[in-house]
Amino acid sequence: MTPAGVAFVPTSRQDENMKPSISLFCSISLLACTAVVAQGAAPQVITAAGNYHPLPKAAYQPDPANTYKVVFSLTKGSEKPGEVNPALERVARTVNLYASAGVPLDHLKFVAVAYGPATPIVLDDDHYKAQFGVANPNLPVIAQLHKAGVDVAVCGQAMAEHHYPNEWAAKDVTVSLSALTTITELEQQGYALMPL
């Protein structure tokens, strides 16, 4: 038996004898591919950052039926301005880990607020280039997080202290009154604080 749409035309007696072997090989390959897809991790939601190692049998797996509320406190600056900020990388990894465990994105109520030395990660490309001489590597991550429903915010007080007008923040970024009020307000609403 050959796969649908594939004609097997033997050119000699030897080819005719190989027909069952080829058919068996195709069937086994198809089964193997199906098993890998069934057991493999879900596709990575945030592809610009946040790589993880699938561990479906590890303890403390998230429950896909639950809703998770987390506020991430992003305070560390980037060592190299041309690389994704490590705190933002961990936010992306968190989204990917929950998604890989089967938690729907609308069950993730995540807010990531940048302040202090992490403030520049939210700058639009023009202003980031003017300050650091390179394109902002964080913007593709922020855009994907935004698309996944994560609110990436920046402390308005930190923007002012860095002498960044609020208009310099990238379009996918929320300018909040302050990190202090954002974090405490969200904790009052039941968000867990994750300092990064």
PDB file of C-alpha atoms in Angstrom:
ATOM      1  CA  MET A   1       0.000   0.000   0.000  1.00  0.00           C
ATOM      2  CA  THR A   2       1.401   3.416  -0.897  1.00  0.00           C
ATOM      3  CA  PRO A   3       0.520   6.805   0.629  1.00  0.00           C
ATOM      4  CA  ALA A   4      -2.464   8.540  -0.982  1.00  0.00           C
ATOM      5  CA  GLY A   5      -1.564  10.413  -4.134  1.00  0.00           C
ATOM      6  CA  VAL A   6       1.787   8.620  -4.563  1.00  0.00           C
ATOM      7  CA  ALA A   7       2.080   6.204  -7.443  1.00  0.00           C
ATOM      8  CA  PHE A   8       4.564   3.351  -7.214  1.00  0.00           C
ATOM      9  CA  VAL A   9       5.851   2.325 -10.594  1.00  0.00           C
ATOM     10  CA  PRO A  10       8.298  -0.602 -10.461  1.00  0.00           C
ATOM     11  CA  THR A  11      11.000  -0.576 -13.115  1.00  0.00           C
ATOM     12  CA  SER A  12      12.215  -4.109 -12.519  1.00  0.00           C
ATOM     13  CA  ARG A  13      11.546  -7.235 -10.512  1.00  0.00           C
ATOM     14  CA  GLN A  14      13.890  -5.907  -7.774  1.00  0.00           C
ATOM     15  CA  ASP A  15      11.811  -2.709  -7.492  1.00  0.00           C
ATOM     16  CA  GLU A  16       8.644  -4.831  -7.216  1.00  0.00           C
ATOM     17  CA  ASN A  17      10.202  -6.720  -4.277  1.00  0.00           C
ATOM     18  CA  MET A  18      11.033  -3.424  -2.518  1.00  0.00           C
ATOM     19  CA  LYS A  19       7.438  -2.180  -2.674  1.00  0.00           C
ATOM     20  CA  PRO A  20       6.381  -3.721   0.696  1.00  0.00           C
ATOM     21  CA  SER A  21       9.558  -2.405   2.372  1.00  0.00           C
ATOM     22  CA  ILE A  22       8.978   1.121   1.161  1.00  0.00           C
ATOM     23  CA  SER A  23       5.365   1.003   2.243  1.00  0.00           C
ATOM     24  CA  LEU A  24       6.312  -0.313   5.696  1.00  0.00           C
ATOM     25  CA  PHE A  25       9.010   2.354   6.069  1.00  0.00           C
ATOM     26  CA  CYS A  26       6.527   5.125   5.196  1.00  0.00           C
ATOM     27  CA  SER A  27       3.972   3.770   7.690  1.00  0.00           C
ATOM     28  CA  ILE A  28       6.530   3.546  10.509  1.00  0.00           C
ATOM     29  CA  SER A  29       7.838   7.048   9.739  1.00  0.00           C
ATOM     30  CA  LEU A  30       4.315   8.471   9.815  1.00  0.00           C
ATOM     31  CA  LEU A  31       3.575   6.799  13.160  1.00  0.00           C
ATOM     32  CA  ALA A  32       6.858   8.052  14.626  1.00  0.00           C
ATOM     33  CA  CYS A  33       6.136  11.629  13.514  1.00  0.00           C
ATOM     34  CA  THR A  34       2.624  11.449  14.981  1.00  0.00           C
ATOM     35  CA  ALA A  35       4.008  10.206  18.316  1.00  0.00           C
ATOM     36  CA  VAL A  36       6.577  13.013  18.459  1.00  0.00           C
ATOM     37  CA  VAL A  37       3.911  15.656  17.809  1.00  0.00           C
ATOM     38  CA  ALA A  38       1.578  14.093  20.406  1.00  0.00           C
ATOM     39  CA  GLN A  39       4.268  13.929  23.104  1.00  0.00           C
ATOM     40  CA  GLY A  40       6.241  17.050  22.182  1.00  0.00           C
ATOM     41  CA  ALA A  41       5.905  20.471  23.708  1.00  0.00           C
ATOM     42  CA  ALA A  42       3.493  23.043  22.347  1.00  0.00           C
ATOM     43  CA  PRO A  43       5.006  25.492  19.886  1.00  0.00           C
ATOM     44  CA  GLN A  44       6.839  28.339  21.589  1.00  0.00           C
ATOM     45  CA  VAL A  45       4.515  31.366  21.914  1.00  0.00           C
ATOM     46  CA  ILE A  46       7.268  33.957  22.339  1.00  0.00           C
ATOM     47  CA  THR A  47       9.869  33.123  19.704  1.00  0.00           C
ATOM     48  CA  ALA A  48      12.035  36.249  20.027  1.00  0.00           C
ATOM     49  CA  ALA A  49      13.185  35.105  23.504  1.00  0.00           C
ATOM     50  CA  GLY A  50      12.265  32.739  26.312  1.00  0.00           C
ATOM     51  CA  ASN A  51      13.640  29.370  25.258  1.00  0.00           C
ATOM     52  CA  TYR A  52      12.877  26.549  27.682  1.00  0.00           C
ATOM     53  CA  HIS A  53      13.392  22.813  28.114  1.00  0.00           C
ATOM     54  CA  PRO A  54      10.170  20.786  27.902  1.00  0.00           C
ATOM     55  CA  LEU A  55       9.748  18.663  31.051  1.00  0.00           C
ATOM     56  CA  PRO A  56       6.184  17.294  30.870  1.00  0.00           C
ATOM     57  CA  LYS A  57       6.772  14.804  33.712  1.00  0.00           C
ATOM     58  CA  ALA A  58       8.349  17.313  36.144  1.00  0.00           C
ATOM     59  CA  ALA A  59       6.613  18.249  39.395  1.00  0.00           C
ATOM     60  CA  TYR A  60       4.537  21.409  39.938  1.00  0.00           C
ATOM     61  CA  GLN A  61       3.001  21.570  36.467  1.00  0.00           C
ATOM     62  CA  PRO A  62       0.607  24.501  36.006  1.00  0.00           C
ATOM     63  CA  ASP A  63      -3.081  23.595  35.904  1.00  0.00           C
ATOM     64  CA  PRO A  64      -4.599  24.641  32.554  1.00  0.00           C
ATOM     65  CA  ALA A  65      -7.936  25.291  34.318  1.00  0.00           C
ATOM     66  CA  ASN A  66      -6.446  27.944  36.626  1.00  0.00           C
ATOM     67  CA  THR A  67      -5.856  31.636  35.979  1.00  0.00           C
ATOM     68  CA  TYR A  68      -2.421  32.975  36.905  1.00  0.00           C
ATOM     69  CA  LYS A  69      -1.873  36.596  37.964  1.00  0.00           C
ATOM     70  CA  VAL A  70       1.757  37.735  38.135  1.00  0.00           C
ATOM     71  CA  VAL A  71       3.424  41.140  38.198  1.00  0.00           C
ATOM     72  CA  PHE A  72       7.055  40.994  37.128  1.00  0.00           C
ATOM     73  CA  SER A  73       9.363  43.631  38.577  1.00  0.00           C
ATOM     74  CA  LEU A  74      12.055  44.358  35.953  1.00  0.00           C
ATOM     75  CA  THR A  75      14.890  46.241  37.631  1.00  0.00           C
ATOM     76  CA  LYS A  76      18.128  45.057  36.030  1.00  0.00           C
ATOM     77  CA  GLY A  77      19.734  46.828  33.130  1.00  0.00           C
ATOM     78  CA  SER A  78      21.192  45.047  30.136  1.00  0.00           C
ATOM     79  CA  GLU A  79      24.937  44.368  30.280  1.00  0.00           C
ATOM     80  CA  LYS A  80      25.104  44.620  26.483  1.00  0.00           C
ATOM     81  CA  PRO A  81      22.655  47.029  24.841  1.00  0.00           C
ATOM     82  CA  GLY A  82      22.531  44.852  21.716  1.00  0.00           C
ATOM     83  CA  GLU A  83      21.144  41.851  23.624  1.00  0.00           C
ATOM     84  CA  VAL A  84      17.675  41.199  25.043  1.00  0.00           C
ATOM     85  CA  ASN A  85      17.393  42.256  28.676  1.00  0.00           C
ATOM     86  CA  PRO A  86      17.705  39.146  30.894  1.00  0.00           C
ATOM     87  CA  ALA A  87      14.643  40.076  32.986  1.00  0.00           C
ATOM     88  CA  LEU A  88      12.497  40.460  29.867  1.00  0.00           C
ATOM     89  CA  GLU A  89      13.908  37.135  28.644  1.00  0.00           C
ATOM     90  CA  ARG A  90      12.576  35.496  31.824  1.00  0.00           C
ATOM     91  CA  VAL A  91       9.121  36.997  31.346  1.00  0.00           C
ATOM     92  CA  ALA A  92       9.071  35.468  27.852  1.00  0.00           C
ATOM     93  CA  ARG A  93      10.235  32.124  29.265  1.00  0.00           C
ATOM     94  CA  THR A  94       7.452  32.200  31.865  1.00  0.00           C
ATOM     95  CA  VAL A  95       4.816  32.696  29.157  1.00  0.00           C
ATOM     96  CA  ASN A  96       6.306  29.838  27.135  1.00  0.00           C
ATOM     97  CA  LEU A  97       6.441  27.509  30.148  1.00  0.00           C
ATOM     98  CA  TYR A  98       2.803  28.077  31.060  1.00  0.00           C
ATOM     99  CA  ALA A  99       1.705  27.738  27.428  1.00  0.00           C
ATOM    100  CA  SER A 100       3.721  24.525  27.043  1.00  0.00           C
ATOM    101  CA  ALA A 101       1.826  23.108  30.042  1.00  0.00           C
ATOM    102  CA  GLY A 102      -1.448  23.762  28.218  1.00  0.00           C
ATOM    103  CA  VAL A 103      -2.498  26.946  30.021  1.00  0.00           C
ATOM    104  CA  PRO A 104      -4.488  29.130  27.574  1.00  0.00           C
ATOM    105  CA  LEU A 105      -3.024  32.595  27.055  1.00  0.00           C
ATOM    106  CA  ASP A 106      -6.234  34.210  28.304  1.00  0.00           C
ATOM    107  CA  HIS A 107      -5.596  32.489  31.665  1.00  0.00           C
ATOM    108  CA  LEU A 108      -2.304  34.400  32.010  1.00  0.00           C
ATOM    109  CA  LYS A 109      -2.806  37.790  33.619  1.00  0.00           C
ATOM    110  CA  PHE A 110       0.794  38.996  33.418  1.00  0.00           C
ATOM    111  CA  VAL A 111       2.122  42.535  33.856  1.00  0.00           C
ATOM    112  CA  ALA A 112       5.834  43.298  33.497  1.00  0.00           C
ATOM    113  CA  VAL A 113       6.861  46.708  34.806  1.00  0.00           C
ATOM    114  CA  ALA A 114      10.311  48.125  34.014  1.00  0.00           C
ATOM    115  CA  TYR A 115      12.001  50.725  36.179  1.00  0.00           C
ATOM    116  CA  GLY A 116      15.391  51.782  37.500  1.00  0.00           C
ATOM    117  CA  PRO A 117      18.245  50.485  35.309  1.00  0.00           C
ATOM    118  CA  ALA A 118      15.743  48.479  33.201  1.00  0.00           C
ATOM    119  CA  THR A 119      13.893  51.614  32.050  1.00  0.00           C
ATOM    120  CA  PRO A 120      15.675  51.990  28.668  1.00  0.00           C
ATOM    121  CA  ILE A 121      14.436  48.605  27.419  1.00  0.00           C
ATOM    122  CA  VAL A 122      11.067  50.205  26.554  1.00  0.00           C
ATOM    123  CA  LEU A 123      12.447  52.975  24.357  1.00  0.00           C
ATOM    124  CA  ASP A 124      11.370  53.087  20.727  1.00  0.00           C
ATOM    125  CA  ASP A 125      14.036  52.190  18.200  1.00  0.00           C
ATOM    126  CA  ASP A 126      15.032  55.752  17.270  1.00  0.00           C
ATOM    127  CA  HIS A 127      15.646  56.859  20.850  1.00  0.00           C
ATOM    128  CA  TYR A 128      17.321  53.581  21.845  1.00  0.00           C
ATOM    129  CA  LYS A 129      19.709  53.907  18.875  1.00  0.00           C
ATOM    130  CA  ALA A 130      20.439  57.518  19.801  1.00  0.00           C
ATOM    131  CA  GLN A 131      21.430  56.471  23.320  1.00  0.00           C
ATOM    132  CA  PHE A 132      23.135  53.110  22.702  1.00  0.00           C
ATOM    133  CA  GLY A 133      24.113  53.113  19.018  1.00  0.00           C
ATOM    134  CA  VAL A 134      22.193  49.899  18.232  1.00  0.00           C
ATOM    135  CA  ALA A 135      18.616  48.900  17.463  1.00  0.00           C
ATOM    136  CA  ASN A 136      16.534  48.015  20.510  1.00  0.00           C
ATOM    137  CA  PRO A 137      16.661  44.182  20.710  1.00  0.00           C
ATOM    138  CA  ASN A 138      13.851  44.171  23.271  1.00  0.00           C
ATOM    139  CA  LEU A 139      11.170  45.492  20.919  1.00  0.00           C
ATOM    140  CA  PRO A 140      10.416  42.202  19.108  1.00  0.00           C
ATOM    141  CA  VAL A 141      10.035  40.507  22.517  1.00  0.00           C
ATOM    142  CA  ILE A 142       7.794  43.285  23.817  1.00  0.00           C
ATOM    143  CA  ALA A 143       5.660  43.111  20.650  1.00  0.00           C
ATOM    144  CA  GLN A 144       5.209  39.336  21.000  1.00  0.00           C
ATOM    145  CA  LEU A 145       4.438  39.625  24.715  1.00  0.00           C
ATOM    146  CA  HIS A 146       1.853  42.303  23.921  1.00  0.00           C
ATOM    147  CA  LYS A 147       0.278  40.060  21.271  1.00  0.00           C
ATOM    148  CA  ALA A 148       0.140  37.225  23.849  1.00  0.00           C
ATOM    149  CA  GLY A 149      -1.760  39.495  26.270  1.00  0.00           C
ATOM    150  CA  VAL A 150       1.122  40.494  28.555  1.00  0.00           C
ATOM    151  CA  ASP A 151       1.077  44.161  29.581  1.00  0.00           C
ATOM    152  CA  VAL A 152       4.629  45.489  29.413  1.00  0.00           C
ATOM    153  CA  ALA A 153       4.645  48.709  31.410  1.00  0.00           C
ATOM    154  CA  VAL A 154       7.236  51.269  32.412  1.00  0.00           C
ATOM    155  CA  CYS A 155       7.392  53.414  35.511  1.00  0.00           C
ATOM    156  CA  GLY A 156       6.451  56.976  34.576  1.00  0.00           C
ATOM    157  CA  GLN A 157       8.629  58.295  37.414  1.00  0.00           C
ATOM    158  CA  ALA A 158      11.639  56.392  36.060  1.00  0.00           C
ATOM    159  CA  MET A 159      10.975  57.772  32.567  1.00  0.00           C
ATOM    160  CA  ALA A 160      11.000  61.292  34.010  1.00  0.00           C
ATOM    161  CA  GLU A 161      14.145  60.647  36.078  1.00  0.00           C
ATOM    162  CA  HIS A 162      15.930  59.345  32.960  1.00  0.00           C
ATOM    163  CA  HIS A 163      14.755  62.490  31.098  1.00  0.00           C
ATOM    164  CA  TYR A 164      12.764  60.363  28.632  1.00  0.00           C
ATOM    165  CA  PRO A 165       9.510  61.964  27.480  1.00  0.00           C
ATOM    166  CA  ASN A 166       6.648  59.439  27.706  1.00  0.00           C
ATOM    167  CA  GLU A 167       6.319  59.591  23.906  1.00  0.00           C
ATOM    168  CA  TRP A 168       9.697  57.842  23.630  1.00  0.00           C
ATOM    169  CA  ALA A 169       8.194  54.600  24.961  1.00  0.00           C
ATOM    170  CA  ALA A 170       7.517  51.991  22.268  1.00  0.00           C
ATOM    171  CA  LYS A 171       3.919  51.691  21.041  1.00  0.00           C
ATOM    172  CA  ASP A 172       3.324  48.347  22.801  1.00  0.00           C
ATOM    173  CA  VAL A 173       4.345  49.744  26.215  1.00  0.00           C
ATOM    174  CA  THR A 174       2.048  51.148  28.913  1.00  0.00           C
ATOM    175  CA  VAL A 175       3.359  54.165  30.834  1.00  0.00           C
ATOM    176  CA  SER A 176       2.205  53.782  34.443  1.00  0.00           C
ATOM    177  CA  LEU A 177       2.143  56.365  37.226  1.00  0.00           C
ATOM    178  CA  SER A 178       4.992  54.526  38.937  1.00  0.00           C
ATOM    179  CA  ALA A 179       6.342  51.040  39.509  1.00  0.00           C
ATOM    180  CA  LEU A 180       5.573  51.433  43.220  1.00  0.00           C
ATOM    181  CA  THR A 181       1.875  52.067  42.663  1.00  0.00           C
ATOM    182  CA  THR A 182       1.618  49.518  39.844  1.00  0.00           C
ATOM    183  CA  ILE A 183       3.052  46.718  41.961  1.00  0.00           C
ATOM    184  CA  THR A 184       1.110  47.527  45.119  1.00  0.00           C
ATOM    185  CA  GLU A 185      -2.139  48.030  43.193  1.00  0.00           C
ATOM    186  CA  LEU A 186      -1.762  44.677  41.424  1.00  0.00           C
ATOM    187  CA  GLU A 187      -0.813  42.900  44.660  1.00  0.00           C
ATOM    188  CA  GLN A 188      -4.059  44.242  46.150  1.00  0.00           C
ATOM    189  CA  GLN A 189      -5.817  42.524  43.232  1.00  0.00           C
ATOM    190  CA  GLY A 190      -4.183  39.176  44.040  1.00  0.00           C
ATOM    191  CA  TYR A 191      -1.171  39.278  41.712  1.00  0.00           C
ATOM    192  CA  ALA A 192       1.958  37.426  42.827  1.00  0.00           C
ATOM    193  CA  LEU A 193       5.138  39.528  42.729  1.00  0.00           C
ATOM    194  CA  MET A 194       8.034  38.106  40.735  1.00  0.00           C
ATOM    195  CA  PRO A 195      11.184  40.240  41.149  1.00  0.00           C
ATOM    196  CA  LEU A 196      13.594  39.876  38.242  1.00  0.00           C
TER     197      LEU A 196
END
